[in-house]
Amino acid sequence: MKASSIAPGYLRDRWRFAKANRKGELVLDGVPANQIAQKYGTPVYVLVESEIRDRLRRMRAAFSYPKLCLQFAGKCNSNLEILRLCREEGFELDASSVGEIILGLLADFTPEEITFTNLFKSDNDIAFAAQIGVAAITADSLEELERMNHVGQRIGTKIKVFVRINPEIELGNYSTKKHKYGIPLKQAKKAILFVLKAKHLEIVGLHFHGSYINDPKAYFLAAEKLLKLAAFSTQKGRVIQFIDLGGGFPTPIGNQKVFEPEDFGQEFSEFFEKTCRKLGIPLPTLILEPGKFIVRSAGLGLMRVVSKKPLLHGEVLVTDGSAYSFLPDVLFLNEKFDFLPLEKMNKPKTNKYDLAGCTCDNIDVLAEKTSLPQMKADDLLAVMDCGAYTHVLTSNFNTVKRAPMVMVHQNQIVKLIRRRDRFSEMFAPELDVLKVADPAQLMRYYNLHRVNIDKIWRDSKNNNGKNHQKVKREKTKSKKRKK
């Protein structure tokens, strides 16, 4: 395939998998993007395997610390195919819920390769995670430590704990002082002593919730404070096995400039090891939890222009994407994405358009004043850098189906890794209610005469409720009367 002369201002260096062919069509690792749109429909998410694997390997290569453990932050994109790639590349899993623990097990992670790190954990969540044998569970408060000890007593086991600390970092416009995560620094020693005395808890690590970090110095500051606490624990008779500094490794959207792991990884590794030796403690395993760094730039979305119309301030392209069901980062984080003309990459940016989403809501706007070539209905657009958080934050607002997800593999084979939603799934929680409710009550409170509620209700084969049994008894009595 010969590359075309791409018009300036479209492709960024970080999208190494993206090129254009002689027709000016976007090509993803050798696969024309319009073929993906044609086969799977739009909107659709596309992930590129080669970019994911490359970023997993870059993360490991950036740090020379001898006892390094990398865990993928599953919350940013918990698709099973992505989890499988992470496991194949030697990563473990940072799980934020019982659901993510289950997904990790489905992706063939062993329980010992999963850490449970959410702030919220019910007693049942703690018991479940402890009983299946996850590596550790984070504790965010003294109260939670007490609850975890009670749970350990109830289930008859000693729960392995990461005590999460808020190191109270202030670095430019970055601060953890108002973070909801972690035990305040002044209570940290008290928390460690509590775990050391608790009969059903075992402290195995200290944790820092690194998130949205814009300066790598934050990792140095957090590490130093956690290692000093590790030295305190060692003095009290318990060696800390793990120091977990969380995630927060940034990746850009649009023209943002961010630091890369390679910018500080070597220096940090040397600092971490030197600090341990200075404090006289055994080298702990260093855990890092990259998420969006791994998958954000490896993912994009394809959508179609449904119509174009003039407005008072310019022109708007109405698309089949949405800020609710396809690109929620626009609503949650006010992100400014790059949009590419999927089949016009060789055309200059001559027009500015607003991009409207497909839902019946005035704030469903994907972008304003986006520079593109002349566009028309049925043209295709690609939105870049949406491999992290985008899909997992989507909703079915307006009862719109969420998009499918495909992966472009290194052999140019495209594989469906999540299908499009089905209406039957979207309606299931309500239809399940209708199947067990009394039709007379439903008719009294709702205008349901256009729906055959009686048929839905009586045809429920799996319903063992009283109303269902009542119908059976009434049918039996009726048959007896006829006889």
CSV table of C-alpha atoms in Angstrom, one decimal:
chain,number,residue,atom,x,y,z
A,1,MET,CA,0.0,0.0,0.0
A,2,LYS,CA,1.4,3.4,-1.0
A,3,ALA,CA,0.9,6.2,1.4
A,4,SER,CA,-0.8,9.4,0.2
A,5,SER,CA,0.2,12.9,0.9
A,6,ILE,CA,-1.9,13.5,3.9
A,7,ALA,CA,-3.2,17.1,4.4
A,8,PRO,CA,-1.4,18.8,7.3
A,9,GLY,CA,-2.9,18.9,10.8
A,10,TYR,CA,-4.6,15.5,10.9
A,11,LEU,CA,-2.2,12.8,12.2
A,12,ARG,CA,-0.2,13.1,15.5
A,13,ASP,CA,3.0,11.3,16.2
A,14,ARG,CA,1.4,9.1,18.9
A,15,TRP,CA,-0.9,7.4,16.4
A,16,ARG,CA,1.8,5.3,14.8
A,17,PHE,CA,-0.8,2.7,13.7
A,18,ALA,CA,-2.7,5.3,11.7
A,19,LYS,CA,-1.9,6.2,8.0
A,20,ALA,CA,-3.8,7.0,4.9
A,21,ASN,CA,-3.9,5.2,1.5
A,22,ARG,CA,-3.7,6.7,-1.9
A,23,LYS,CA,-7.4,7.5,-1.8
A,24,GLY,CA,-7.0,9.6,1.3
A,25,GLU,CA,-8.7,6.9,3.5
A,26,LEU,CA,-7.7,6.3,7.1
A,27,VAL,CA,-5.9,3.0,7.5
A,28,LEU,CA,-5.4,1.4,11.0
A,29,ASP,CA,-2.5,-1.1,11.1
A,30,GLY,CA,-3.1,-2.0,7.5
A,31,VAL,CA,-6.9,-2.2,7.7
A,32,PRO,CA,-9.0,0.5,6.0
A,33,ALA,CA,-11.2,2.1,8.7
A,34,ASN,CA,-14.1,2.4,6.3
A,35,GLN,CA,-14.2,-1.4,5.9
A,36,ILE,CA,-14.6,-1.7,9.7
A,37,ALA,CA,-17.5,0.8,9.6
A,38,GLN,CA,-19.1,-1.0,6.7
A,39,LYS,CA,-18.9,-4.4,8.4
A,40,TYR,CA,-19.8,-3.5,12.0
A,41,GLY,CA,-21.9,-0.4,11.5
A,42,THR,CA,-21.5,2.9,13.3
A,43,PRO,CA,-20.8,4.1,15.8
A,44,VAL,CA,-18.1,1.6,16.7
A,45,TYR,CA,-15.0,1.6,18.9
A,46,VAL,CA,-11.7,0.3,17.5
A,47,LEU,CA,-8.7,-0.8,19.5
A,48,VAL,CA,-5.3,-1.6,18.0
A,49,GLU,CA,-3.5,-4.6,19.5
A,50,SER,CA,0.0,-3.5,18.4
A,51,GLU,CA,-0.3,-0.2,20.2
A,52,ILE,CA,-1.6,-1.7,23.4
A,53,ARG,CA,1.2,-4.3,23.5
A,54,ASP,CA,3.8,-1.6,22.7
A,55,ARG,CA,2.6,0.6,25.6
A,56,LEU,CA,2.6,-2.4,28.0
A,57,ARG,CA,6.2,-3.1,27.1
A,58,ARG,CA,7.2,0.6,27.2
A,59,MET,CA,5.9,0.8,30.8
A,60,ARG,CA,8.0,-2.1,31.9
A,61,ALA,CA,11.1,-0.9,30.1
A,62,ALA,CA,10.9,2.5,31.6
A,63,PHE,CA,11.6,1.3,35.2
A,64,SER,CA,14.8,-0.6,36.1
A,65,TYR,CA,13.8,-1.3,39.7
A,66,PRO,CA,14.5,-5.0,40.3
A,67,LYS,CA,11.3,-5.9,42.1
A,68,LEU,CA,8.7,-4.3,39.8
A,69,CYS,CA,5.0,-5.4,39.6
A,70,LEU,CA,2.8,-3.8,37.0
A,71,GLN,CA,-1.0,-4.0,37.3
A,72,PHE,CA,-3.5,-2.8,34.7
A,73,ALA,CA,-6.2,-0.5,36.1
A,74,GLY,CA,-9.2,-2.4,34.9
A,75,LYS,CA,-11.6,0.4,35.6
A,76,CYS,CA,-10.5,2.4,32.5
A,77,ASN,CA,-11.5,-0.4,30.1
A,78,SER,CA,-12.4,-3.8,31.4
A,79,ASN,CA,-13.0,-5.5,28.1
A,80,LEU,CA,-11.9,-9.2,28.4
A,81,GLU,CA,-9.8,-9.0,25.3
A,82,ILE,CA,-7.8,-6.1,26.7
A,83,LEU,CA,-7.4,-7.9,30.0
A,84,ARG,CA,-6.2,-11.0,28.2
A,85,LEU,CA,-3.5,-8.9,26.4
A,86,CYS,CA,-2.4,-7.4,29.7
A,87,ARG,CA,-2.1,-10.8,31.3
A,88,GLU,CA,-0.1,-12.1,28.3
A,89,GLU,CA,2.4,-9.3,28.7
A,90,GLY,CA,3.0,-10.2,32.3
A,91,PHE,CA,0.7,-7.6,34.0
A,92,GLU,CA,-1.5,-8.2,37.0
A,93,LEU,CA,-4.9,-6.6,37.6
A,94,ASP,CA,-6.0,-3.6,39.8
A,95,ALA,CA,-9.7,-4.3,40.4
A,96,SER,CA,-12.1,-1.6,41.6
A,97,SER,CA,-15.2,-3.7,42.3
A,98,VAL,CA,-16.3,-7.3,42.7
A,99,GLY,CA,-17.5,-7.1,39.1
A,100,GLU,CA,-13.9,-6.3,38.0
A,101,ILE,CA,-12.6,-9.1,40.1
A,102,ILE,CA,-14.9,-11.5,38.3
A,103,LEU,CA,-13.8,-10.2,35.0
A,104,GLY,CA,-10.2,-10.7,36.0
A,105,LEU,CA,-10.9,-14.3,36.8
A,106,LEU,CA,-12.7,-14.7,33.5
A,107,ALA,CA,-9.6,-13.3,31.8
A,108,ASP,CA,-7.6,-16.1,33.5
A,109,PHE,CA,-5.9,-13.9,36.1
A,110,THR,CA,-5.3,-16.0,39.3
A,111,PRO,CA,-6.8,-14.5,42.5
A,112,GLU,CA,-3.2,-13.8,43.7
A,113,GLU,CA,-2.7,-11.6,40.6
A,114,ILE,CA,-5.6,-9.3,41.6
A,115,THR,CA,-5.6,-6.5,44.1
A,116,PHE,CA,-9.0,-5.0,45.3
A,117,THR,CA,-8.5,-1.3,45.6
A,118,ASN,CA,-11.9,0.5,45.6
A,119,LEU,CA,-12.7,3.1,48.3
A,120,PHE,CA,-16.2,1.6,48.8
A,121,LYS,CA,-16.3,-2.0,49.9
A,122,SER,CA,-19.3,-3.6,51.6
A,123,ASP,CA,-18.8,-6.3,54.2
A,124,ASN,CA,-19.9,-8.8,51.5
A,125,ASP,CA,-17.4,-7.4,49.0
A,126,ILE,CA,-14.6,-7.8,51.5
A,127,ALA,CA,-15.6,-11.3,52.4
A,128,PHE,CA,-15.9,-12.3,48.7
A,129,ALA,CA,-12.5,-10.9,47.8
A,130,ALA,CA,-10.8,-12.5,50.9
A,131,GLN,CA,-12.4,-15.9,50.4
A,132,ILE,CA,-11.4,-16.2,46.8
A,133,GLY,CA,-7.8,-15.2,47.8
A,134,VAL,CA,-7.0,-11.9,46.1
A,135,ALA,CA,-3.5,-10.6,46.8
A,136,ALA,CA,-4.6,-7.8,49.0
A,137,ILE,CA,-7.5,-5.4,49.8
A,138,THR,CA,-6.9,-1.7,50.4
A,139,ALA,CA,-8.2,0.0,53.6
A,140,ASP,CA,-9.0,3.7,53.5
A,141,SER,CA,-9.9,4.5,57.1
A,142,LEU,CA,-9.6,3.3,60.6
A,143,GLU,CA,-13.3,2.5,60.6
A,144,GLU,CA,-12.8,0.3,57.5
A,145,LEU,CA,-9.9,-1.5,59.2
A,146,GLU,CA,-12.2,-2.3,62.1
A,147,ARG,CA,-14.9,-3.6,59.7
A,148,MET,CA,-12.4,-5.7,57.8
A,149,ASN,CA,-11.2,-7.2,61.1
A,150,HIS,CA,-14.8,-8.2,62.0
A,151,VAL,CA,-15.3,-9.7,58.5
A,152,GLY,CA,-12.1,-11.7,58.9
A,153,GLN,CA,-13.4,-13.0,62.2
A,154,ARG,CA,-16.7,-13.9,60.7
A,155,ILE,CA,-15.2,-15.9,57.8
A,156,GLY,CA,-12.4,-17.3,59.8
A,157,THR,CA,-9.5,-15.9,57.9
A,158,LYS,CA,-6.7,-13.3,58.1
A,159,ILE,CA,-7.3,-10.7,55.5
A,160,LYS,CA,-4.3,-9.3,53.7
A,161,VAL,CA,-4.4,-5.5,53.7
A,162,PHE,CA,-2.8,-2.6,51.9
A,163,VAL,CA,-3.1,0.4,54.2
A,164,ARG,CA,-3.9,3.3,51.8
A,165,ILE,CA,-2.3,6.6,52.9
A,166,ASN,CA,-3.0,10.1,51.7
A,167,PRO,CA,0.5,11.6,51.6
A,168,GLU,CA,-0.9,15.1,51.5
A,169,ILE,CA,1.1,16.2,48.5
A,170,GLU,CA,0.9,19.7,47.2
A,171,LEU,CA,2.8,20.2,43.9
A,172,GLY,CA,1.8,23.2,41.8
A,173,ASN,CA,-1.8,22.8,40.9
A,174,TYR,CA,-1.8,19.1,42.0
A,175,SER,CA,-2.8,18.3,45.5
A,176,THR,CA,-4.1,15.2,47.3
A,177,LYS,CA,-5.3,17.1,50.4
A,178,LYS,CA,-8.9,17.0,49.2
A,179,HIS,CA,-8.8,13.5,47.8
A,180,LYS,CA,-11.4,11.0,49.1
A,181,TYR,CA,-8.8,8.2,49.1
A,182,GLY,CA,-6.5,7.2,51.9
A,183,ILE,CA,-5.9,7.7,55.6
A,184,PRO,CA,-4.5,11.1,56.5
A,185,LEU,CA,-0.8,11.1,57.1
A,186,LYS,CA,-1.1,12.1,60.7
A,187,GLN,CA,-3.2,8.9,61.4
A,188,ALA,CA,-1.0,6.6,59.3
A,189,LYS,CA,1.1,5.2,62.2
A,190,LYS,CA,-2.1,4.6,64.3
A,191,ALA,CA,-3.6,2.6,61.4
A,192,ILE,CA,-0.4,0.5,61.0
A,193,LEU,CA,-0.4,-0.3,64.7
A,194,PHE,CA,-4.0,-1.2,64.6
A,195,VAL,CA,-3.4,-3.8,61.8
A,196,LEU,CA,-0.4,-5.2,63.6
A,197,LYS,CA,-2.5,-5.9,66.7
A,198,ALA,CA,-5.6,-7.0,64.8
A,199,LYS,CA,-6.1,-10.8,65.0
A,200,HIS,CA,-7.8,-11.1,61.6
A,201,LEU,CA,-5.7,-8.6,59.5
A,202,GLU,CA,-2.2,-8.9,58.0
A,203,ILE,CA,-0.5,-5.8,56.7
A,204,VAL,CA,1.4,-6.6,53.5
A,205,GLY,CA,1.6,-3.3,51.8
A,206,LEU,CA,1.1,0.5,51.8
A,207,HIS,CA,-0.8,2.2,49.0
A,208,PHE,CA,-1.1,5.6,47.4
A,209,HIS,CA,-3.9,6.4,45.0
A,210,GLY,CA,-2.0,8.1,42.2
A,211,SER,CA,-4.5,9.7,39.8
A,212,TYR,CA,-4.5,12.5,37.2
A,213,ILE,CA,-0.9,13.3,38.1
A,214,ASN,CA,0.6,16.1,36.0
A,215,ASP,CA,4.1,16.2,37.5
A,216,PRO,CA,6.2,13.0,38.0
A,217,LYS,CA,7.7,14.6,41.2
A,218,ALA,CA,4.5,13.5,42.9
A,219,TYR,CA,5.6,9.8,42.7
A,220,PHE,CA,9.0,10.8,44.4
A,221,LEU,CA,7.2,12.6,47.2
A,222,ALA,CA,4.6,9.9,47.7
A,223,ALA,CA,7.3,7.1,47.7
A,224,GLU,CA,9.4,8.8,50.2
A,225,LYS,CA,6.6,9.2,52.7
A,226,LEU,CA,5.3,5.6,52.2
A,227,LEU,CA,8.8,4.2,52.6
A,228,LYS,CA,9.3,6.1,55.9
A,229,LEU,CA,6.1,4.5,57.1
A,230,ALA,CA,7.4,1.1,55.9
A,231,ALA,CA,10.5,1.7,58.1
A,232,PHE,CA,8.2,2.4,61.0
A,233,SER,CA,6.3,-0.8,60.4
A,234,THR,CA,9.7,-2.7,60.2
A,235,GLN,CA,10.7,-1.2,63.6
A,236,LYS,CA,7.5,-2.5,65.0
A,237,GLY,CA,8.2,-6.0,63.8
A,238,ARG,CA,6.5,-6.2,60.5
A,239,VAL,CA,8.3,-5.9,57.1
A,240,ILE,CA,6.2,-4.2,54.4
A,241,GLN,CA,6.3,-6.4,51.3
A,242,PHE,CA,4.6,-4.0,48.8
A,243,ILE,CA,4.6,-0.3,48.1
A,244,ASP,CA,1.8,0.5,45.6
A,245,LEU,CA,1.9,4.0,44.1
A,246,GLY,CA,-1.2,3.6,42.0
A,247,GLY,CA,-1.7,5.0,38.5
A,248,GLY,CA,-2.3,8.5,37.1
A,249,PHE,CA,0.2,8.2,34.3
A,250,PRO,CA,-1.1,10.7,31.8
A,251,THR,CA,-1.8,10.4,28.1
A,252,PRO,CA,-2.7,13.4,25.9
A,253,ILE,CA,-6.0,14.3,24.1
A,254,GLY,CA,-5.7,16.8,21.3
A,255,ASN,CA,-2.6,18.9,21.6
A,256,GLN,CA,-2.0,18.4,25.3
A,257,LYS,CA,1.6,18.0,26.4
A,258,VAL,CA,2.3,15.4,29.2
A,259,PHE,CA,5.2,13.6,30.6
A,260,GLU,CA,6.0,10.0,29.6
A,261,PRO,CA,7.2,7.1,31.8
A,262,GLU,CA,10.6,7.2,30.0
A,263,ASP,CA,11.0,10.8,31.2
A,264,PHE,CA,11.4,9.8,34.9
A,265,GLY,CA,11.3,6.0,35.2
A,266,GLN,CA,15.1,5.4,35.4
A,267,GLU,CA,15.7,8.2,37.9
A,268,PHE,CA,12.7,7.1,40.0
A,269,SER,CA,13.9,3.5,40.1
A,270,GLU,CA,17.3,4.6,41.4
A,271,PHE,CA,15.7,7.0,43.9
A,272,PHE,CA,13.3,4.3,45.2
A,273,GLU,CA,16.1,1.7,45.7
A,274,LYS,CA,18.5,4.3,47.3
A,275,THR,CA,15.8,5.5,49.7
A,276,CYS,CA,15.1,1.9,50.9
A,277,ARG,CA,18.8,1.3,51.6
A,278,LYS,CA,19.0,4.7,53.3
A,279,LEU,CA,16.1,3.7,55.6
A,280,GLY,CA,17.6,0.3,56.2
A,281,ILE,CA,14.6,-1.7,55.0
A,282,PRO,CA,14.4,-4.7,52.6
A,283,LEU,CA,13.5,-3.8,49.1
A,284,PRO,CA,9.7,-4.1,48.8
A,285,THR,CA,7.9,-5.0,45.6
A,286,LEU,CA,7.0,-1.7,43.8
A,287,ILE,CA,3.5,-1.8,42.3
A,288,LEU,CA,2.4,0.7,39.6
A,289,GLU,CA,-1.1,0.7,38.1
A,290,PRO,CA,-1.2,2.3,34.6
A,291,GLY,CA,-4.5,2.4,32.9
A,292,LYS,CA,-5.2,5.2,30.5
A,293,PHE,CA,-1.6,5.3,29.4
A,294,ILE,CA,-2.0,1.7,28.1
A,295,VAL,CA,-5.3,2.1,26.1
A,296,ARG,CA,-6.3,5.7,25.6
A,297,SER,CA,-4.3,6.4,22.5
A,298,ALA,CA,-4.7,2.8,21.3
A,299,GLY,CA,-8.5,3.4,20.8
A,300,LEU,CA,-10.6,5.4,18.5
A,301,GLY,CA,-14.3,5.6,17.5
A,302,LEU,CA,-15.9,5.7,14.1
A,303,MET,CA,-19.2,7.4,13.5
A,304,ARG,CA,-21.3,8.7,10.5
A,305,VAL,CA,-22.6,12.1,9.6
A,306,VAL,CA,-26.4,11.7,9.4
A,307,SER,CA,-27.2,15.2,8.2
A,308,LYS,CA,-25.7,18.7,7.8
A,309,LYS,CA,-27.6,21.9,8.4
A,310,PRO,CA,-27.0,25.6,8.8
A,311,LEU,CA,-27.3,27.4,12.1
A,312,LEU,CA,-27.2,31.0,13.0
A,313,HIS,CA,-23.5,30.8,14.0
A,314,GLY,CA,-22.4,28.3,11.3
A,315,GLU,CA,-23.0,24.7,10.3
A,316,VAL,CA,-23.6,21.6,12.3
A,317,LEU,CA,-23.0,18.0,11.5
A,318,VAL,CA,-25.5,15.7,13.1
A,319,THR,CA,-23.8,12.3,13.8
A,320,ASP,CA,-24.9,8.9,15.0
A,321,GLY,CA,-22.5,9.2,17.9
A,322,SER,CA,-23.5,10.8,21.2
A,323,ALA,CA,-21.9,12.4,24.3
A,324,TYR,CA,-24.0,9.9,26.3
A,325,SER,CA,-23.8,6.6,24.6
A,326,PHE,CA,-20.5,7.0,22.7
A,327,LEU,CA,-18.2,9.9,23.9
A,328,PRO,CA,-19.1,10.7,27.5
A,329,ASP,CA,-15.7,12.3,28.2
A,330,VAL,CA,-17.1,15.4,26.6
A,331,LEU,CA,-19.8,15.7,29.3
A,332,PHE,CA,-17.7,14.4,32.3
A,333,LEU,CA,-14.4,16.0,31.6
A,334,ASN,CA,-15.0,18.6,28.8
A,335,GLU,CA,-12.4,16.8,26.7
A,336,LYS,CA,-11.5,18.3,23.3
A,337,PHE,CA,-11.0,15.3,20.9
A,338,ASP,CA,-9.4,15.2,17.5
A,339,PHE,CA,-11.8,14.3,14.7
A,340,LEU,CA,-10.6,13.0,11.4
A,341,PRO,CA,-12.4,12.9,8.0
A,342,LEU,CA,-12.1,9.2,7.6
A,343,GLU,CA,-12.3,9.1,3.8
A,344,LYS,CA,-10.9,12.6,3.1
A,345,MET,CA,-7.5,12.6,4.8
A,346,ASN,CA,-6.0,14.2,1.7
A,347,LYS,CA,-8.4,17.2,1.8
A,348,PRO,CA,-7.4,20.4,3.6
A,349,LYS,CA,-9.3,21.8,6.5
A,350,THR,CA,-11.5,24.4,4.9
A,351,ASN,CA,-14.6,24.4,7.1
A,352,LYS,CA,-15.5,24.6,10.8
A,353,TYR,CA,-18.4,22.5,12.1
A,354,ASP,CA,-20.1,21.9,15.3
A,355,LEU,CA,-20.6,18.1,15.8
A,356,ALA,CA,-24.0,17.2,17.3
A,357,GLY,CA,-24.8,13.9,19.0
A,358,CYS,CA,-27.9,11.8,18.2
A,359,THR,CA,-29.9,12.1,21.4
A,360,CYS,CA,-32.7,14.5,22.1
A,361,ASP,CA,-30.8,16.7,24.4
A,362,ASN,CA,-29.4,20.2,23.7
A,363,ILE,CA,-26.1,19.6,25.5
A,364,ASP,CA,-25.3,16.5,23.4
A,365,VAL,CA,-22.6,18.3,21.5
A,366,LEU,CA,-19.4,16.4,20.7
A,367,ALA,CA,-17.3,19.4,19.5
A,368,GLU,CA,-17.6,23.0,18.5
A,369,LYS,CA,-15.8,24.7,15.6
A,370,THR,CA,-14.0,21.6,14.5
A,371,SER,CA,-11.8,22.1,11.4
A,372,LEU,CA,-12.6,19.6,8.7
A,373,PRO,CA,-12.8,19.5,4.9
A,374,GLN,CA,-16.2,20.0,3.2
A,375,MET,CA,-18.5,17.3,4.7
A,376,LYS,CA,-21.9,16.0,3.8
A,377,ALA,CA,-24.4,13.4,5.0
A,378,ASP,CA,-23.1,9.8,5.1
A,379,ASP,CA,-19.5,10.9,5.4
A,380,LEU,CA,-17.5,9.0,8.1
A,381,LEU,CA,-15.6,10.6,11.0
A,382,ALA,CA,-13.0,9.1,13.4
A,383,VAL,CA,-12.6,10.4,16.9
A,384,MET,CA,-9.1,9.7,18.3
A,385,ASP,CA,-7.7,8.8,21.8
A,386,CYS,CA,-10.9,7.3,23.2
A,387,GLY,CA,-9.6,3.9,24.3
A,388,ALA,CA,-9.8,4.6,28.1
A,389,TYR,CA,-12.8,5.4,30.2
A,390,THR,CA,-14.9,6.3,27.1
A,391,HIS,CA,-16.8,3.1,26.8
A,392,VAL,CA,-17.1,2.2,30.4
A,393,LEU,CA,-18.7,5.6,31.2
A,394,THR,CA,-21.4,5.3,28.5
A,395,SER,CA,-25.1,5.1,29.2
A,396,ASN,CA,-28.3,4.2,27.4
A,397,PHE,CA,-29.8,7.7,27.6
A,398,ASN,CA,-32.7,8.0,25.2
A,399,THR,CA,-32.7,4.2,25.1
A,400,VAL,CA,-29.9,4.3,22.6
A,401,LYS,CA,-27.8,1.2,22.1
A,402,ARG,CA,-24.2,1.4,23.1
A,403,ALA,CA,-21.6,0.8,20.4
A,404,PRO,CA,-19.8,-2.4,19.7
A,405,MET,CA,-16.0,-2.7,20.1
A,406,VAL,CA,-13.5,-4.4,17.7
A,407,MET,CA,-9.8,-5.0,17.8
A,408,VAL,CA,-7.4,-4.8,14.9
A,409,HIS,CA,-4.9,-7.5,15.5
A,410,GLN,CA,-1.3,-7.5,14.3
A,411,ASN,CA,-2.1,-9.9,11.5
A,412,GLN,CA,-4.6,-7.3,10.1
A,413,ILE,CA,-7.5,-9.5,11.3
A,414,VAL,CA,-10.4,-7.5,12.9
A,415,LYS,CA,-12.1,-9.2,15.7
A,416,LEU,CA,-15.4,-8.3,17.4
A,417,ILE,CA,-14.7,-8.1,21.2
A,418,ARG,CA,-18.0,-6.6,22.3
A,419,ARG,CA,-21.2,-6.6,20.3
A,420,ARG,CA,-23.7,-3.8,20.1
A,421,ASP,CA,-26.4,-3.6,22.9
A,422,ARG,CA,-29.7,-5.3,22.3
A,423,PHE,CA,-33.0,-3.8,23.1
A,424,SER,CA,-34.0,-7.0,24.9
A,425,GLU,CA,-31.1,-6.5,27.4
A,426,MET,CA,-31.9,-2.8,27.9
A,427,PHE,CA,-35.6,-3.6,28.7
A,428,ALA,CA,-34.9,-6.8,30.7
A,429,PRO,CA,-34.9,-5.2,34.2
A,430,GLU,CA,-38.4,-3.7,33.5
A,431,LEU,CA,-39.8,-6.7,31.6
A,432,ASP,CA,-38.8,-8.9,34.5
A,433,VAL,CA,-40.9,-6.7,36.8
A,434,LEU,CA,-43.9,-6.9,34.5
A,435,LYS,CA,-43.7,-10.7,34.4
A,436,VAL,CA,-44.2,-10.9,38.2
A,437,ALA,CA,-46.6,-8.0,38.8
A,438,ASP,CA,-50.4,-8.4,39.2
A,439,PRO,CA,-52.0,-7.3,35.9
A,440,ALA,CA,-54.8,-5.7,37.7
A,441,GLN,CA,-52.4,-3.4,39.6
A,442,LEU,CA,-50.5,-2.6,36.5
A,443,MET,CA,-53.7,-1.6,34.7
A,444,ARG,CA,-54.8,0.5,37.7
A,445,TYR,CA,-51.6,2.6,37.8
A,446,TYR,CA,-50.4,2.7,34.2
A,447,ASN,CA,-52.1,3.0,30.9
A,448,LEU,CA,-50.9,-0.3,29.5
A,449,HIS,CA,-53.9,-1.3,27.4
A,450,ARG,CA,-51.7,-1.3,24.3
A,451,VAL,CA,-49.5,-4.0,25.7
A,452,ASN,CA,-50.7,-7.6,26.3
A,453,ILE,CA,-49.5,-7.6,29.9
A,454,ASP,CA,-51.6,-10.7,30.8
A,455,LYS,CA,-49.8,-12.7,28.1
A,456,ILE,CA,-46.3,-11.5,29.2
A,457,TRP,CA,-47.2,-12.3,32.8
A,458,ARG,CA,-48.8,-15.7,32.3
A,459,ASP,CA,-46.2,-16.8,29.8
A,460,SER,CA,-43.4,-16.5,32.4
A,461,LYS,CA,-42.2,-20.0,32.7
A,462,ASN,CA,-39.6,-19.2,35.4
A,463,ASN,CA,-41.9,-17.2,37.7
A,464,ASN,CA,-42.6,-18.9,41.1
A,465,GLY,CA,-44.3,-15.9,42.6
A,466,LYS,CA,-47.7,-15.9,44.4
A,467,ASN,CA,-49.5,-14.3,41.5
A,468,HIS,CA,-48.3,-16.9,39.1
A,469,GLN,CA,-49.4,-19.7,41.4
A,470,LYS,CA,-52.8,-18.0,41.8
A,471,VAL,CA,-53.3,-18.0,38.0
A,472,LYS,CA,-52.5,-21.8,38.0
A,473,ARG,CA,-55.0,-22.4,40.8
A,474,GLU,CA,-57.7,-20.4,39.0
A,475,LYS,CA,-57.1,-22.3,35.8
A,476,THR,CA,-57.3,-25.7,37.7
A,477,LYS,CA,-60.6,-24.6,39.4
A,478,SER,CA,-62.0,-23.5,36.0
A,479,LYS,CA,-61.2,-26.9,34.4
A,480,LYS,CA,-62.8,-28.7,37.4
A,481,ARG,CA,-66.0,-26.6,37.0
A,482,LYS,CA,-66.1,-27.4,33.2
A,483,LYS,CA,-65.9,-31.2,34.0
